[in-house]
PDB file of C-alpha atoms in Angstrom:
ATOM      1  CA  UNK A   1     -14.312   1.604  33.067  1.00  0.00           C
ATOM      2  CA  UNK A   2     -11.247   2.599  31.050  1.00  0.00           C
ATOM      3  CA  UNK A   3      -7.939   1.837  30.365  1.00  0.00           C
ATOM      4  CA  UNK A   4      -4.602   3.764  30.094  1.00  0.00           C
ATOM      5  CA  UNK A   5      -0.823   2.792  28.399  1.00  0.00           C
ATOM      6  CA  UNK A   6       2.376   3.581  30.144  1.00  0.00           C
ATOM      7  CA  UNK A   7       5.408   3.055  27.818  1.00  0.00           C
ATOM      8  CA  UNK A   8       7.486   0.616  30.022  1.00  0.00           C
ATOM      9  CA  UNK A   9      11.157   1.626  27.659  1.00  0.00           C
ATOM     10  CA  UNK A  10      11.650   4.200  30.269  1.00  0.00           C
ATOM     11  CA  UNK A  11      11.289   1.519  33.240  1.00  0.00           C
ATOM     12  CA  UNK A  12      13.209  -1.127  31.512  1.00  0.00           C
ATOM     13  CA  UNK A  13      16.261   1.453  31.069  1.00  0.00           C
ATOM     14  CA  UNK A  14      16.070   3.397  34.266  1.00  0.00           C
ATOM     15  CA  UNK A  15      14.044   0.486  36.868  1.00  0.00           C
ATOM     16  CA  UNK A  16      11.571   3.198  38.280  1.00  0.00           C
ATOM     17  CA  UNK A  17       9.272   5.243  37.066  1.00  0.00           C
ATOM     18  CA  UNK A  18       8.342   8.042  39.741  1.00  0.00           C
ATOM     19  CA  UNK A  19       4.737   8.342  39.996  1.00  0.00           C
ATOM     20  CA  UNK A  20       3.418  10.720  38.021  1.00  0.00           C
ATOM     21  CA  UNK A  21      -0.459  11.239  36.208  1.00  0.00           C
ATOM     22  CA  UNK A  22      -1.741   9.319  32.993  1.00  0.00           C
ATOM     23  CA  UNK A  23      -5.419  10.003  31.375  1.00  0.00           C
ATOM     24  CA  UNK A  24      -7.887   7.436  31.171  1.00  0.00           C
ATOM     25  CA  UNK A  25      -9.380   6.492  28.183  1.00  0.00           C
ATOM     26  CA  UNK A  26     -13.380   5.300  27.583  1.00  0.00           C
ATOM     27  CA  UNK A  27     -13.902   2.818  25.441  1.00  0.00           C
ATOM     28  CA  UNK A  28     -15.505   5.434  23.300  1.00  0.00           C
ATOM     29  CA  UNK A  29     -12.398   6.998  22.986  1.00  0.00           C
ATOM     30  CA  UNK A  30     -13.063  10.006  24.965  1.00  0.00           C
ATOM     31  CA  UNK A  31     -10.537  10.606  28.285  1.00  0.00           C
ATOM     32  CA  UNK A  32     -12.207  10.662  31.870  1.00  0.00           C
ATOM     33  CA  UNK A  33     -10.351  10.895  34.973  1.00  0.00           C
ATOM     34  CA  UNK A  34      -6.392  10.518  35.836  1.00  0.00           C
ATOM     35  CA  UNK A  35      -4.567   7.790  37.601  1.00  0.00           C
ATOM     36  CA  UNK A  36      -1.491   8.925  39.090  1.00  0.00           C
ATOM     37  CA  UNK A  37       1.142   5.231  39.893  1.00  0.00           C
ATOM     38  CA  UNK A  38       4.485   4.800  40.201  1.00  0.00           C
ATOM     39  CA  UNK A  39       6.326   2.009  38.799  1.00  0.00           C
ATOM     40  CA  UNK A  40       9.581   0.025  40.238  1.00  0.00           C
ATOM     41  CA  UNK A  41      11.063  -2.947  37.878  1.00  0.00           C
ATOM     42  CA  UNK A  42      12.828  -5.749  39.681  1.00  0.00           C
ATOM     43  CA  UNK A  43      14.502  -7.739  36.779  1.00  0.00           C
ATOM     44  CA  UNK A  44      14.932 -11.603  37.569  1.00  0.00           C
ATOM     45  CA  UNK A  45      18.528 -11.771  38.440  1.00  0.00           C
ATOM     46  CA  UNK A  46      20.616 -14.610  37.262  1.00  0.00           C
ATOM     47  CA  UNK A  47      23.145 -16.356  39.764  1.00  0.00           C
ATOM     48  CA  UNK A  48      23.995 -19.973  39.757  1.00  0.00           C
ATOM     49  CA  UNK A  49      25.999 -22.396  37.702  1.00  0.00           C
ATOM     50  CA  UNK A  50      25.829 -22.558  33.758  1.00  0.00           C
ATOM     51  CA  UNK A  51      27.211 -25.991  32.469  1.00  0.00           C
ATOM     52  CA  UNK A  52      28.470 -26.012  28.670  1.00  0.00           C
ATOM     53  CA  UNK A  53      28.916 -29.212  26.896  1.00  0.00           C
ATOM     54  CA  UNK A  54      30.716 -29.232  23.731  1.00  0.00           C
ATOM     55  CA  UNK A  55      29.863 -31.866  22.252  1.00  0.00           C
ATOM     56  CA  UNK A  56      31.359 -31.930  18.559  1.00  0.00           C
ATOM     57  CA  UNK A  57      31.932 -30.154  15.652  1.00  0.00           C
ATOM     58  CA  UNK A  58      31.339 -30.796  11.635  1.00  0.00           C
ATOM     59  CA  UNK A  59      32.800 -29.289   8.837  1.00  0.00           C
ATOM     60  CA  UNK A  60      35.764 -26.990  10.164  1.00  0.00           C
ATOM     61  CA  UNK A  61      37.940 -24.929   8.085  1.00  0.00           C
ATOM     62  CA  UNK A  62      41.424 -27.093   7.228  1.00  0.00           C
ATOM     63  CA  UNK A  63      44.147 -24.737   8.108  1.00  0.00           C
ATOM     64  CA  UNK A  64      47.223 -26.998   8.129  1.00  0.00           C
ATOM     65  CA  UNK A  65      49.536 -27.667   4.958  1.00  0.00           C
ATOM     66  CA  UNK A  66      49.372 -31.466   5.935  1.00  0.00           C
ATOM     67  CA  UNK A  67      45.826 -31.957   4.992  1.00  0.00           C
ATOM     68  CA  UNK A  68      44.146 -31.388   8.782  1.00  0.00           C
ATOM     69  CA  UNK A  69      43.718 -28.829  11.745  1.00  0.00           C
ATOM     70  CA  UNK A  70      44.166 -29.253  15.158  1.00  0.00           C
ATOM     71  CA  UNK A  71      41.278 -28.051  17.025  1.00  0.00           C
ATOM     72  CA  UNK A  72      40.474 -26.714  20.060  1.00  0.00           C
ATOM     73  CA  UNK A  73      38.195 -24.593  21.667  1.00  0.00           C
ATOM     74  CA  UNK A  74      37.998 -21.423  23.780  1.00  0.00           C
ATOM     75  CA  UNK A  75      34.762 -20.809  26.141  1.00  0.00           C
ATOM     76  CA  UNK A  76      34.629 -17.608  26.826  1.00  0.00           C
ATOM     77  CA  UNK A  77      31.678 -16.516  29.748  1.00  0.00           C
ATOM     78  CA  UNK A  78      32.019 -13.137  30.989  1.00  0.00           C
ATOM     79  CA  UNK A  79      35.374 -12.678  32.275  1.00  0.00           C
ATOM     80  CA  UNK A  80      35.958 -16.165  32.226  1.00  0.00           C
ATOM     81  CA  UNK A  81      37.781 -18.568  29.548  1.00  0.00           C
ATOM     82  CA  UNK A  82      38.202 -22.216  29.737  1.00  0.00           C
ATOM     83  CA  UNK A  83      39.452 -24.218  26.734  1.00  0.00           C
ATOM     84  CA  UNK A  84      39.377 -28.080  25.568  1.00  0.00           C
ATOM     85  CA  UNK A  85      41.259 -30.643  24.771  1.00  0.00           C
ATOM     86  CA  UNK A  86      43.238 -30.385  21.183  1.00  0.00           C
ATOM     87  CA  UNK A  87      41.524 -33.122  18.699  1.00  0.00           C
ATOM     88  CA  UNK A  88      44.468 -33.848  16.390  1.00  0.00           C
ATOM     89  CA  UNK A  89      44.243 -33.998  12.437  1.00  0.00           C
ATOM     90  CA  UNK A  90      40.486 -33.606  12.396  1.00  0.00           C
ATOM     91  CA  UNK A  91      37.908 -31.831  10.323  1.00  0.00           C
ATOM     92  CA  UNK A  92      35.225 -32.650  12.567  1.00  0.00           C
ATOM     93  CA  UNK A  93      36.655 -33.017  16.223  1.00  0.00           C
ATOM     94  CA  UNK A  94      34.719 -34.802  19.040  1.00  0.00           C
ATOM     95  CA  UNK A  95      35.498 -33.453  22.346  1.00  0.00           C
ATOM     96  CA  UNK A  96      32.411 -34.143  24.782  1.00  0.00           C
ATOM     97  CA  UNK A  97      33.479 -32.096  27.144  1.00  0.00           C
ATOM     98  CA  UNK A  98      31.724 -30.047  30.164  1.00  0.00           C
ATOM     99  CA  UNK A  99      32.650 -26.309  31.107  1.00  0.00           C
ATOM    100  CA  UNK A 100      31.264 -25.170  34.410  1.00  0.00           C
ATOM    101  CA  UNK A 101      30.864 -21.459  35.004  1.00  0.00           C
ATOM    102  CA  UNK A 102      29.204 -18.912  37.879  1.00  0.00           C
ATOM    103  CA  UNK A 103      27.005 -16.619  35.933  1.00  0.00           C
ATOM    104  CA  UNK A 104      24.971 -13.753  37.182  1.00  0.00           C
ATOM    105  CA  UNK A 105      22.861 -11.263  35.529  1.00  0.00           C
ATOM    106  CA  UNK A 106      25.780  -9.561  33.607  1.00  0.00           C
ATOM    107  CA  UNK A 107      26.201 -12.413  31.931  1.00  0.00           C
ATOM    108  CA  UNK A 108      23.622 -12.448  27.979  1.00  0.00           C
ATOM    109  CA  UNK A 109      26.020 -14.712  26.112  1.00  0.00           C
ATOM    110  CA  UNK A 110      28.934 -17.646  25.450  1.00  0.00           C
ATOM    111  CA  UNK A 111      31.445 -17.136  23.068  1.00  0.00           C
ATOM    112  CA  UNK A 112      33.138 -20.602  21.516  1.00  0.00           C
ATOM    113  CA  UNK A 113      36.323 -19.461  19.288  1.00  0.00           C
ATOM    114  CA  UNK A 114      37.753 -22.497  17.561  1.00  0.00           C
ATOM    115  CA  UNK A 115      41.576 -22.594  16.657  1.00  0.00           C
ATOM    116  CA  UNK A 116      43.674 -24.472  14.899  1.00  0.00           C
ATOM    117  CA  UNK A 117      46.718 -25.568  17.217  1.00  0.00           C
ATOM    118  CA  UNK A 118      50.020 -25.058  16.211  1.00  0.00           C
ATOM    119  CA  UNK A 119      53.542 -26.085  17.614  1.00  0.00           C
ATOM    120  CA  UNK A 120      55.585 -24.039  15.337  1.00  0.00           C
ATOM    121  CA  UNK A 121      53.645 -20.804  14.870  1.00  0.00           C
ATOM    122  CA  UNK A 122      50.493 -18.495  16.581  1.00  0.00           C
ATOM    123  CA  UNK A 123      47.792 -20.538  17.048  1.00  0.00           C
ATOM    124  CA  UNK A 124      45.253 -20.168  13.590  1.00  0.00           C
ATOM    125  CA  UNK A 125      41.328 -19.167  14.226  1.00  0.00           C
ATOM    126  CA  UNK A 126      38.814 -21.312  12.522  1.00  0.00           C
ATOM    127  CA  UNK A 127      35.946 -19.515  13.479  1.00  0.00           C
ATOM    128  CA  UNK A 128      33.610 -18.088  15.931  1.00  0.00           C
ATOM    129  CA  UNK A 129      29.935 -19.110  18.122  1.00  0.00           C
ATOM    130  CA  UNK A 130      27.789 -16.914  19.542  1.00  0.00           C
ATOM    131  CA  UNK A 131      25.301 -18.694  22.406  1.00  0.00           C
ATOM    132  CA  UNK A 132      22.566 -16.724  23.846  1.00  0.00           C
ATOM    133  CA  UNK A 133      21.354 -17.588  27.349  1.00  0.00           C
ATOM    134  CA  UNK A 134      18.394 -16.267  27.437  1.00  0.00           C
ATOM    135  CA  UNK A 135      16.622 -19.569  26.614  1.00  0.00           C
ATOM    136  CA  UNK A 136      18.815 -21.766  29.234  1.00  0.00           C
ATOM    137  CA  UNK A 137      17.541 -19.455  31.720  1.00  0.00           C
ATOM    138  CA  UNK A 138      14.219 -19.633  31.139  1.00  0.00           C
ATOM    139  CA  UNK A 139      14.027 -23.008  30.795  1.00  0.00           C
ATOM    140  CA  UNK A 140      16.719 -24.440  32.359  1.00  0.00           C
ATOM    141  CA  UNK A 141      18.167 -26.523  29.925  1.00  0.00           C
ATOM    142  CA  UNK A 142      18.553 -26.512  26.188  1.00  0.00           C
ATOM    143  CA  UNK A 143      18.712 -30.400  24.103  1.00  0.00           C
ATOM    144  CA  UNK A 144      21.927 -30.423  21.946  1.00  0.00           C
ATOM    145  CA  UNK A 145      22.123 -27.669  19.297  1.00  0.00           C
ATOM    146  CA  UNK A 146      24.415 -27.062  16.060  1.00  0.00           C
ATOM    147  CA  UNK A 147      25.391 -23.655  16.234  1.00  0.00           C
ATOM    148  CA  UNK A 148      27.187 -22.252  12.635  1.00  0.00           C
ATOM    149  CA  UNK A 149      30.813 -21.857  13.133  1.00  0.00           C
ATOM    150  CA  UNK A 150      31.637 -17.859  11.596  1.00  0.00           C
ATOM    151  CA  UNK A 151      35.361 -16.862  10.411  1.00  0.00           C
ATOM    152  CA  UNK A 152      35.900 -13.187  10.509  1.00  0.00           C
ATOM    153  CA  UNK A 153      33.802 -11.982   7.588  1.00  0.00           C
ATOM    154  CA  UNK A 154      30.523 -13.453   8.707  1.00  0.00           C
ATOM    155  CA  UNK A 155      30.938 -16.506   6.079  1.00  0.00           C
ATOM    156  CA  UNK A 156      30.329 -19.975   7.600  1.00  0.00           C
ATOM    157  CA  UNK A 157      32.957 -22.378   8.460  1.00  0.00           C
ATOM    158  CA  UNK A 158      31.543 -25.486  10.036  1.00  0.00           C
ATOM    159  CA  UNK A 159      29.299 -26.442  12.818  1.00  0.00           C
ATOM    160  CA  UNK A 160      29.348 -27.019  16.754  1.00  0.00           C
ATOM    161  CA  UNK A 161      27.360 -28.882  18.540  1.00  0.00           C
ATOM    162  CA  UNK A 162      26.376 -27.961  22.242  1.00  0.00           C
ATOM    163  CA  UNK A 163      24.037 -28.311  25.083  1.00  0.00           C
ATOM    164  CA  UNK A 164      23.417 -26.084  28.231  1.00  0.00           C
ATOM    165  CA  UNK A 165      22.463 -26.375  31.766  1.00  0.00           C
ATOM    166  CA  UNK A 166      21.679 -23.727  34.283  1.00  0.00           C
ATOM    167  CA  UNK A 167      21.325 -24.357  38.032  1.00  0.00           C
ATOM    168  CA  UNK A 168      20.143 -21.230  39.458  1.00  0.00           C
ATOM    169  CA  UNK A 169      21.799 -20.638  43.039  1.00  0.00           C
ATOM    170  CA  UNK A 170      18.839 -18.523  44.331  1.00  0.00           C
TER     171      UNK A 170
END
């Protein structure tokens, strides 16, 4: 027999490929014969309920004159944002909290931005977490994870700690 390759970018990008003729190869190399195919891509589609538990942080960036920040955090998931509870005076906030959110397939990605509360003034940023999702979908769940906490310049500013859950609705 022999054996052919079809570059799949083209059906990744555009979900079809219409049929069309590719060579086949010997195993000696030589080509023999064409098979003509047509290819159709039907990505798994994501739709259920992704469940985000912050669990804690370490280390954060001290923001406040008086020695402490005030955290909290934003959980951003598509066009959704939920945000936790402020943890007053405290480098390394506990919050143990659970963030529910529908996801489908446009969804690749949580964002965590951690601020610093203030009463008297806009609200200071302590740092950014990006979470991919790929592995929570595969696998349903991921065990508790420090992700590195980012300021603006790429330069690490703490940890978080979190753990995800995805119930697929399909």
């Amino acid at each position: 027999m022999g054996s052919l390759t079809i570059p799949l970018s083209q059906l990744f990008a555009e979900r079809q490929i219409a049929p069309c003729k590719y060579k086949v190869q010997l195993p000696n190399g030589k080509f023999q014969g064409e098979l003509e195919i047509g290819l159709k891509f039907f990505p798994k589609v994501h739709h259920g309920v992704l469940d985000v538990h912050l669990i804690e942080a370490h280390g954060l960036l001290d923001s406040d004159a008086l020695g402490k920040s005030d955290p909290y955090a934003a959980i951003y998931c598509h066009k959704d944002i939920q945000r936790s509870r402020v943890i007053e005076r405290s480098l390394n906030p506990v919050w143990n909290e659970h963030f529910r959110f529908n996801v489908n397939n446009e969804v690749t990605e949580v964002l965590i931005k951690l601020f610093d509360k203030d009463d008297m003034r806009s609200d200071d940023p302590l740092g950014n977490v990006v979470i991919p999702l790929d592995k929570v979908f595969a696998d349903g769940e991921t065990a508790p994870m420090k992700y590195k906490v980012l300021g603006s310049k790429g330069q690490p500013q703490g940890d978080v700690s979190v753990a995800l859950k995805f119930s697929s609705m399909d």
